[in-house]
Coordinates of C-alpha atoms in Angstrom, one line a residue:
M68 CA -143.5 48.4 130.5
D69 CA -145.0 51.1 128.4
V70 CA -143.3 52.9 125.3
Q71 CA -146.4 55.0 124.4
G72 CA -146.0 58.7 124.3
A73 CA -147.6 62.1 124.1
T74 CA -150.5 63.0 126.4
T75 CA -153.1 65.7 126.1
S76 CA -151.8 68.3 128.3
Y77 CA -149.9 71.3 126.8
G78 CA -148.2 72.8 129.9
C79 CA -146.4 72.2 133.1
M80 CA -148.8 72.0 136.0
S81 CA -147.2 74.6 138.6
A82 CA -144.2 75.3 136.5
A83 CA -142.3 71.8 137.1
R84 CA -138.4 72.1 138.3
V85 CA -136.4 70.1 136.0
A86 CA -132.5 69.7 136.4
F87 CA -130.1 67.8 134.0
R88 CA -127.0 66.0 134.8
V89 CA -125.2 65.8 131.9
D90 CA -121.5 66.3 130.7
A91 CA -119.4 67.1 127.5
S92 CA -115.5 66.9 127.2
L93 CA -113.3 66.1 124.5
I94 CA -113.4 62.4 125.6
I95 CA -117.1 62.3 126.0
G96 CA -118.0 64.4 122.9
T97 CA -121.0 66.9 122.6
G98 CA -123.9 64.5 121.8
H99 CA -125.1 64.0 125.3
V100 CA -125.3 67.8 126.3
M101 CA -126.9 68.5 122.7
R102 CA -129.6 66.0 123.1
C103 CA -130.5 67.4 126.9
L104 CA -130.5 70.9 125.6
T105 CA -133.2 70.1 122.9
L106 CA -135.5 68.0 125.4
A107 CA -134.7 71.5 128.0
G108 CA -135.9 73.6 124.9
S109 CA -139.1 71.8 124.9
L110 CA -139.8 71.7 128.4
R111 CA -139.4 75.4 128.5
A112 CA -141.8 75.7 125.9
L113 CA -144.5 73.8 128.3
G114 CA -143.5 76.5 131.0
C115 CA -140.8 74.2 132.9
D116 CA -138.2 75.6 134.8
V117 CA -135.1 74.0 133.6
F118 CA -131.5 74.1 134.8
F119 CA -128.4 72.1 134.1
I120 CA -125.3 70.5 136.4
S121 CA -122.3 69.8 134.7
R122 CA -118.7 69.3 135.4
E123 CA -116.1 71.5 133.9
H124 CA -113.9 69.0 131.6
P125 CA -112.0 70.2 129.2
G126 CA -114.1 70.6 126.0
N127 CA -117.2 71.4 128.2
L128 CA -120.4 73.3 126.3
T129 CA -121.3 75.6 129.5
E130 CA -121.4 78.6 127.2
I131 CA -123.5 77.1 124.7
V132 CA -126.2 76.1 127.3
R133 CA -125.7 79.5 128.7
A134 CA -126.1 81.2 125.5
A135 CA -129.3 78.6 124.9
G136 CA -130.8 80.5 128.2
F137 CA -130.4 77.8 130.9
P138 CA -128.4 78.3 134.2
V139 CA -125.6 76.2 134.3
R140 CA -124.5 75.2 138.1
I141 CA -120.8 74.1 137.6
L142 CA -119.2 71.1 139.3
P143 CA -115.6 71.6 139.7
G144 CA -112.8 69.9 137.4
C145 CA -111.1 67.2 139.4
H146 CA -107.4 66.1 139.5
Q147 CA -107.7 62.8 141.8
E148 CA -104.5 61.5 143.6
E149 CA -106.1 58.1 143.7
P150 CA -107.6 56.6 140.4
P151 CA -111.2 56.2 140.1
L152 CA -112.8 52.9 141.7
P153 CA -113.2 50.3 139.0
H154 CA -116.9 50.0 137.5
P155 CA -118.1 46.6 137.8
S156 CA -119.7 46.5 134.0
T157 CA -118.4 49.4 131.8
S158 CA -115.2 51.3 130.8
H159 CA -117.2 54.9 130.7
L160 CA -116.5 55.4 134.5
S161 CA -113.5 57.6 134.1
W162 CA -115.8 60.0 131.9
L163 CA -117.5 61.1 135.3
G164 CA -113.8 63.0 136.3
A165 CA -114.6 61.9 139.8
D166 CA -115.6 59.1 142.4
W167 CA -119.1 58.5 141.7
A168 CA -120.0 59.5 145.5
L169 CA -118.1 62.5 145.3
D170 CA -120.1 63.3 142.3
A171 CA -123.2 62.4 143.9
Q172 CA -122.5 64.7 146.8
Q173 CA -121.4 67.6 144.5
T174 CA -124.8 67.2 142.6
Q175 CA -127.0 67.2 145.7
V176 CA -125.1 70.8 146.6
A177 CA -125.6 71.9 143.3
L178 CA -129.4 71.1 143.6
G179 CA -129.6 73.3 146.5
A180 CA -132.5 72.9 149.3
G181 CA -135.4 71.4 148.4
S182 CA -135.8 69.1 145.5
V183 CA -136.6 69.3 141.8
D184 CA -139.5 67.4 140.5
W185 CA -137.3 65.5 137.9
L186 CA -133.5 65.0 137.5
V187 CA -132.5 63.8 134.1
V188 CA -129.2 61.9 133.8
D189 CA -127.8 61.6 130.7
H190 CA -124.0 60.2 131.7
Y191 CA -122.4 56.9 130.9
G192 CA -120.5 56.8 134.0
L193 CA -123.2 56.8 136.4
D194 CA -125.7 54.2 137.6
A195 CA -127.9 52.9 140.4
R196 CA -125.3 53.5 143.0
W197 CA -125.5 57.1 142.0
E198 CA -129.1 57.2 141.3
S199 CA -130.1 55.9 144.6
Q200 CA -128.1 58.8 146.5
L201 CA -130.0 61.6 144.6
Q202 CA -133.6 60.0 145.1
S203 CA -134.0 62.2 148.0
S204 CA -133.5 65.3 145.9
C205 CA -136.0 64.9 143.3
R206 CA -139.5 63.6 142.8
H207 CA -138.7 61.5 139.5
L208 CA -135.3 60.6 138.0
M209 CA -135.1 60.1 134.4
V210 CA -132.0 58.3 132.9
V211 CA -131.0 58.7 129.0
D212 CA -129.2 55.9 128.2
D213 CA -127.9 54.0 124.8
L214 CA -125.9 50.9 126.5
A215 CA -128.3 48.6 128.4
D216 CA -125.1 47.6 130.1
R217 CA -125.8 48.4 134.0
P218 CA -128.4 49.0 136.8
H219 CA -130.5 51.9 137.0
S220 CA -132.6 53.3 139.9
C221 CA -135.1 55.7 138.3
T222 CA -138.6 56.2 137.4
V223 CA -138.3 56.6 133.7
L224 CA -135.7 55.3 131.0
L225 CA -135.2 56.8 127.6
D226 CA -133.0 54.7 124.9
Q227 CA -133.7 56.4 121.7
N228 CA -131.8 53.8 119.6
L229 CA -133.4 51.6 117.0
G230 CA -133.5 48.0 117.8
R231 CA -133.4 48.4 121.3
S232 CA -135.8 46.6 123.1
P233 CA -137.5 47.1 126.6
Q234 CA -136.3 43.4 127.6
D235 CA -132.7 44.7 127.2
Y236 CA -133.3 46.7 130.4
S237 CA -135.8 44.4 132.4
S238 CA -133.0 43.1 134.7
L239 CA -131.4 46.5 135.2
V240 CA -134.1 48.7 136.2
P241 CA -137.0 48.6 138.9
A242 CA -140.2 46.9 137.8
S243 CA -142.0 50.1 138.2
C244 CA -139.8 52.1 135.8
R245 CA -141.2 52.9 132.7
L246 CA -139.2 52.4 129.6
L247 CA -139.4 54.4 126.4
V248 CA -137.1 52.8 123.8
G249 CA -137.0 53.4 120.2
P250 CA -136.2 56.4 117.8
Q251 CA -140.0 57.8 118.3
F252 CA -138.3 59.2 121.2
A253 CA -135.3 60.5 119.5
L254 CA -134.6 64.2 120.9
L255 CA -134.5 66.0 118.0
R256 CA -134.5 69.8 117.8
P257 CA -138.0 71.0 116.3
D258 CA -136.8 72.6 113.2
F259 CA -135.8 69.2 111.9
A260 CA -139.7 68.1 112.4
A261 CA -140.5 71.5 110.8
R262 CA -138.2 70.5 107.9
R263 CA -139.6 67.0 107.4
A264 CA -142.0 68.0 104.4
L265 CA -138.5 68.7 102.2
G266 CA -137.3 65.2 103.0
V267 CA -140.6 63.5 102.1
V268 CA -140.4 65.2 98.5
R269 CA -136.6 64.8 98.3
R270 CA -135.4 63.5 95.1
Y271 CA -132.0 62.5 93.5
G272 CA -131.8 61.8 89.9
G273 CA -127.7 61.2 89.7
E274 CA -126.7 64.8 89.1
A275 CA -123.9 66.7 90.9
P276 CA -124.2 65.5 94.5
R277 CA -124.5 67.8 97.8
I278 CA -122.4 66.1 100.1
L279 CA -122.6 66.5 104.0
I280 CA -119.8 65.5 106.2
A281 CA -120.4 65.3 109.5
M282 CA -118.2 62.9 111.9
G283 CA -119.4 64.3 115.5
G284 CA -118.8 67.4 117.4
V285 CA -115.5 66.5 118.2
D286 CA -114.0 64.0 115.7
R287 CA -111.2 62.8 117.8
D288 CA -109.4 61.1 115.2
N289 CA -109.9 63.4 112.5
I290 CA -112.0 60.9 110.2
T291 CA -113.1 64.1 108.3
T292 CA -109.9 64.2 106.6
R293 CA -109.8 60.9 105.9
M294 CA -113.3 61.2 104.1
L295 CA -112.3 64.2 101.9
N296 CA -109.0 62.2 101.3
A297 CA -111.3 59.5 99.7
L298 CA -113.8 61.9 97.8
A299 CA -110.8 63.8 96.2
H300 CA -109.7 60.5 94.3
R301 CA -113.3 60.0 93.3
G302 CA -113.7 62.2 90.1
L303 CA -117.2 63.7 91.5
P304 CA -119.3 65.0 89.0
E305 CA -118.5 68.9 88.0
G306 CA -120.7 71.1 90.1
S307 CA -120.5 68.8 93.1
T308 CA -120.5 70.3 96.7
I309 CA -119.2 69.3 99.6
S310 CA -120.2 70.5 103.2
V311 CA -118.1 69.8 106.2
V312 CA -119.4 70.3 109.9
L313 CA -117.2 70.7 112.5
G314 CA -117.9 71.1 116.5
V315 CA -116.6 74.2 118.4
H316 CA -113.7 72.4 120.1
A317 CA -112.8 70.0 117.0
P318 CA -109.0 69.6 117.3
W319 CA -108.4 69.1 113.9
R320 CA -109.8 72.2 112.5
R321 CA -106.8 73.7 110.9
I322 CA -105.9 70.4 109.0
V323 CA -109.7 70.0 108.1
E324 CA -109.4 73.5 106.5
E325 CA -106.4 72.9 104.6
M326 CA -107.7 69.9 103.2
A327 CA -110.7 71.6 102.1
A328 CA -108.9 74.1 100.2
K329 CA -107.4 71.6 98.2
M330 CA -110.6 69.6 97.0
P331 CA -111.2 69.4 93.3
C332 CA -114.7 70.7 94.3
A333 CA -116.4 73.3 96.0
T334 CA -116.0 72.7 99.8
R335 CA -116.7 74.7 103.0
V336 CA -116.1 73.9 106.4
L337 CA -118.4 75.1 108.9
V338 CA -118.0 75.3 112.7
G339 CA -120.6 75.3 115.7
V340 CA -123.5 75.3 113.2
S341 CA -127.0 76.0 114.3
N342 CA -128.8 75.6 111.4
M343 CA -128.0 71.7 110.8
A344 CA -131.7 71.1 110.0
D345 CA -131.2 73.2 107.0
L346 CA -127.8 71.7 106.1
V347 CA -129.4 67.9 106.2
A348 CA -132.4 69.2 104.5
G349 CA -130.0 70.6 101.8
S350 CA -127.9 67.7 100.9
D351 CA -128.3 64.4 98.9
I352 CA -126.3 62.3 100.9
A353 CA -124.3 62.3 104.2
I354 CA -121.0 60.9 105.4
G355 CA -121.2 60.6 109.1
A356 CA -120.9 58.8 112.4
A357 CA -123.6 56.3 113.8
G358 CA -124.3 58.5 116.7
G359 CA -127.4 60.7 117.5
S360 CA -127.1 62.6 114.5
A361 CA -128.2 59.5 112.7
W362 CA -131.9 60.3 113.7
E363 CA -131.6 63.6 112.1
R364 CA -130.7 62.3 108.9
C365 CA -133.3 59.7 109.1
C366 CA -135.9 62.2 109.9
L367 CA -135.2 64.3 106.7
G368 CA -134.8 61.1 104.6
L369 CA -131.2 61.6 104.1
P370 CA -128.9 58.5 103.1
T371 CA -125.6 57.9 104.9
L372 CA -122.4 56.6 104.4
M373 CA -121.9 55.8 108.0
M374 CA -118.8 54.8 110.2
V375 CA -119.1 53.5 113.7
L376 CA -116.6 55.7 116.0
A377 CA -117.5 54.1 119.5
D378 CA -118.6 51.0 120.5
N379 CA -121.8 52.2 121.7
Q380 CA -122.9 53.1 118.2
R381 CA -122.5 49.5 116.9
D382 CA -126.1 48.3 117.4
G383 CA -127.7 51.2 116.4
A384 CA -125.6 51.2 113.3
T385 CA -126.5 47.6 112.6
A386 CA -130.0 48.1 113.0
L387 CA -130.0 51.1 110.7
V388 CA -128.1 49.2 107.9
T389 CA -130.8 46.1 108.4
A390 CA -133.5 48.8 107.9
G391 CA -132.0 50.1 104.7
A392 CA -131.6 53.6 106.1
A393 CA -127.5 53.7 105.9
L394 CA -124.4 51.8 104.2
L395 CA -121.6 50.7 106.7
L396 CA -117.9 51.9 105.9
D397 CA -115.4 49.7 107.9
N398 CA -112.8 52.0 110.1
D399 CA -110.3 50.4 108.0
F400 CA -111.9 51.1 104.7
S401 CA -109.9 50.8 101.6
D402 CA -110.4 53.1 98.4
G403 CA -112.2 50.4 96.6
D404 CA -114.7 49.5 99.4
F405 CA -115.5 53.6 99.6
A406 CA -115.6 53.9 95.8
G407 CA -118.3 51.1 96.0
K408 CA -120.4 52.3 98.7
L409 CA -120.3 55.7 97.4
S410 CA -121.6 54.6 94.1
Q411 CA -124.2 52.4 95.3
I412 CA -125.5 55.2 97.3
L413 CA -125.5 57.9 94.4
C414 CA -127.1 55.1 92.6
P415 CA -130.8 57.0 92.2
E416 CA -132.8 53.9 92.8
Q417 CA -130.8 53.0 95.9
H418 CA -130.7 56.3 97.1
A419 CA -134.8 56.6 96.9
A420 CA -135.1 53.2 98.5
M421 CA -132.8 54.3 101.3
R422 CA -134.8 57.6 101.6
E423 CA -137.9 55.8 102.0
A424 CA -136.4 53.6 104.7
C425 CA -135.2 56.6 106.2
L426 CA -138.5 58.2 106.5
Q427 CA -140.0 55.4 108.4
I428 CA -137.7 55.3 111.3
T429 CA -138.3 58.7 113.2
D430 CA -140.7 61.7 112.6
G431 CA -138.6 64.2 114.6
S432 CA -141.1 64.8 117.3
G433 CA -139.7 62.6 120.2
A434 CA -138.4 65.4 122.0
D435 CA -141.8 67.2 122.4
R436 CA -143.5 63.4 123.4
M437 CA -140.5 63.0 126.1
A438 CA -141.3 66.8 127.3
R439 CA -145.2 66.2 127.8
I440 CA -144.5 62.9 129.8
I441 CA -142.4 65.0 132.2
A442 CA -144.5 68.0 132.4
D443 CA -147.4 65.7 133.2
N444 CA -145.6 63.6 135.1
D445 CA -146.6 60.9 133.2
V446 CA -145.2 57.9 134.9

């Protein structure tokens, strides 16, 4: 099982056709689509022909994908009279919005006549049953996963999480599957790697901190307001600033904006940002979710007070804490817990150690590595 990356070719031979099957919704969140969009951009830069297939869930990101210049073939939102069939190993099947067999059939129709060179699937609601049905529609099938909790039928599997081992998938994929595991393959936009030098020279000497709060694209449980409340009572040094990032479908935006207006230090709320790398590079600490954005912060050496907002984030969060790159807040944290962790991360010596630990985890070039593997059919 190979975990090496880049090849020597720099373009798609005969313009490979690549399709992505991925969804976003108020339940799923935005991370799956955003990381696929990153990989799609790297593939396009190599000359590949890329399009997306997505279901029309509430909170979808279809317009964002189209605005990035990629066609989207829409699967209709489903309103089944019967509940979906039970999934044997995971609770994520309901995320699909349809029975897996129906989704497979609709995806085949969306792919159209002929086959694509690569079908990239990033969906917790799909497994080997669906993938087997799509094998005839593509030369190669790649799965993006974080869970290692269900079988797959694929040529390549990517799991970008820290602490993940190829052995975690050894009984879940064919023996011929190429496993690419670890944050060296994290799908980060190129602007993070471009700003990495800023993280390398980052220093914090205990002055008024610049704090970034980013609790995910949806923040379904309004953790952002809890964090602002906690910070409001911490007596931050004069001159401290807070930047809050929300997704375009964040349901608590008005409440967050009202709270931000009451904060004792300058606090701005930014919605649907396109300059996240600049925001990470321009901050001293982050308060964030333990999802895919953790790798963005690591790339730029930004220490984080982190919360686990979904079960699939737990192992990665534990690995980040063990590596010394983050401090973990329990979901039911007390004022004392928050104050203690905040004091730790704002201690210059602790901050410097965490910054170094972050920088060791990923260099931000994972999307280019993956794109070259796909473009060169390096399987």
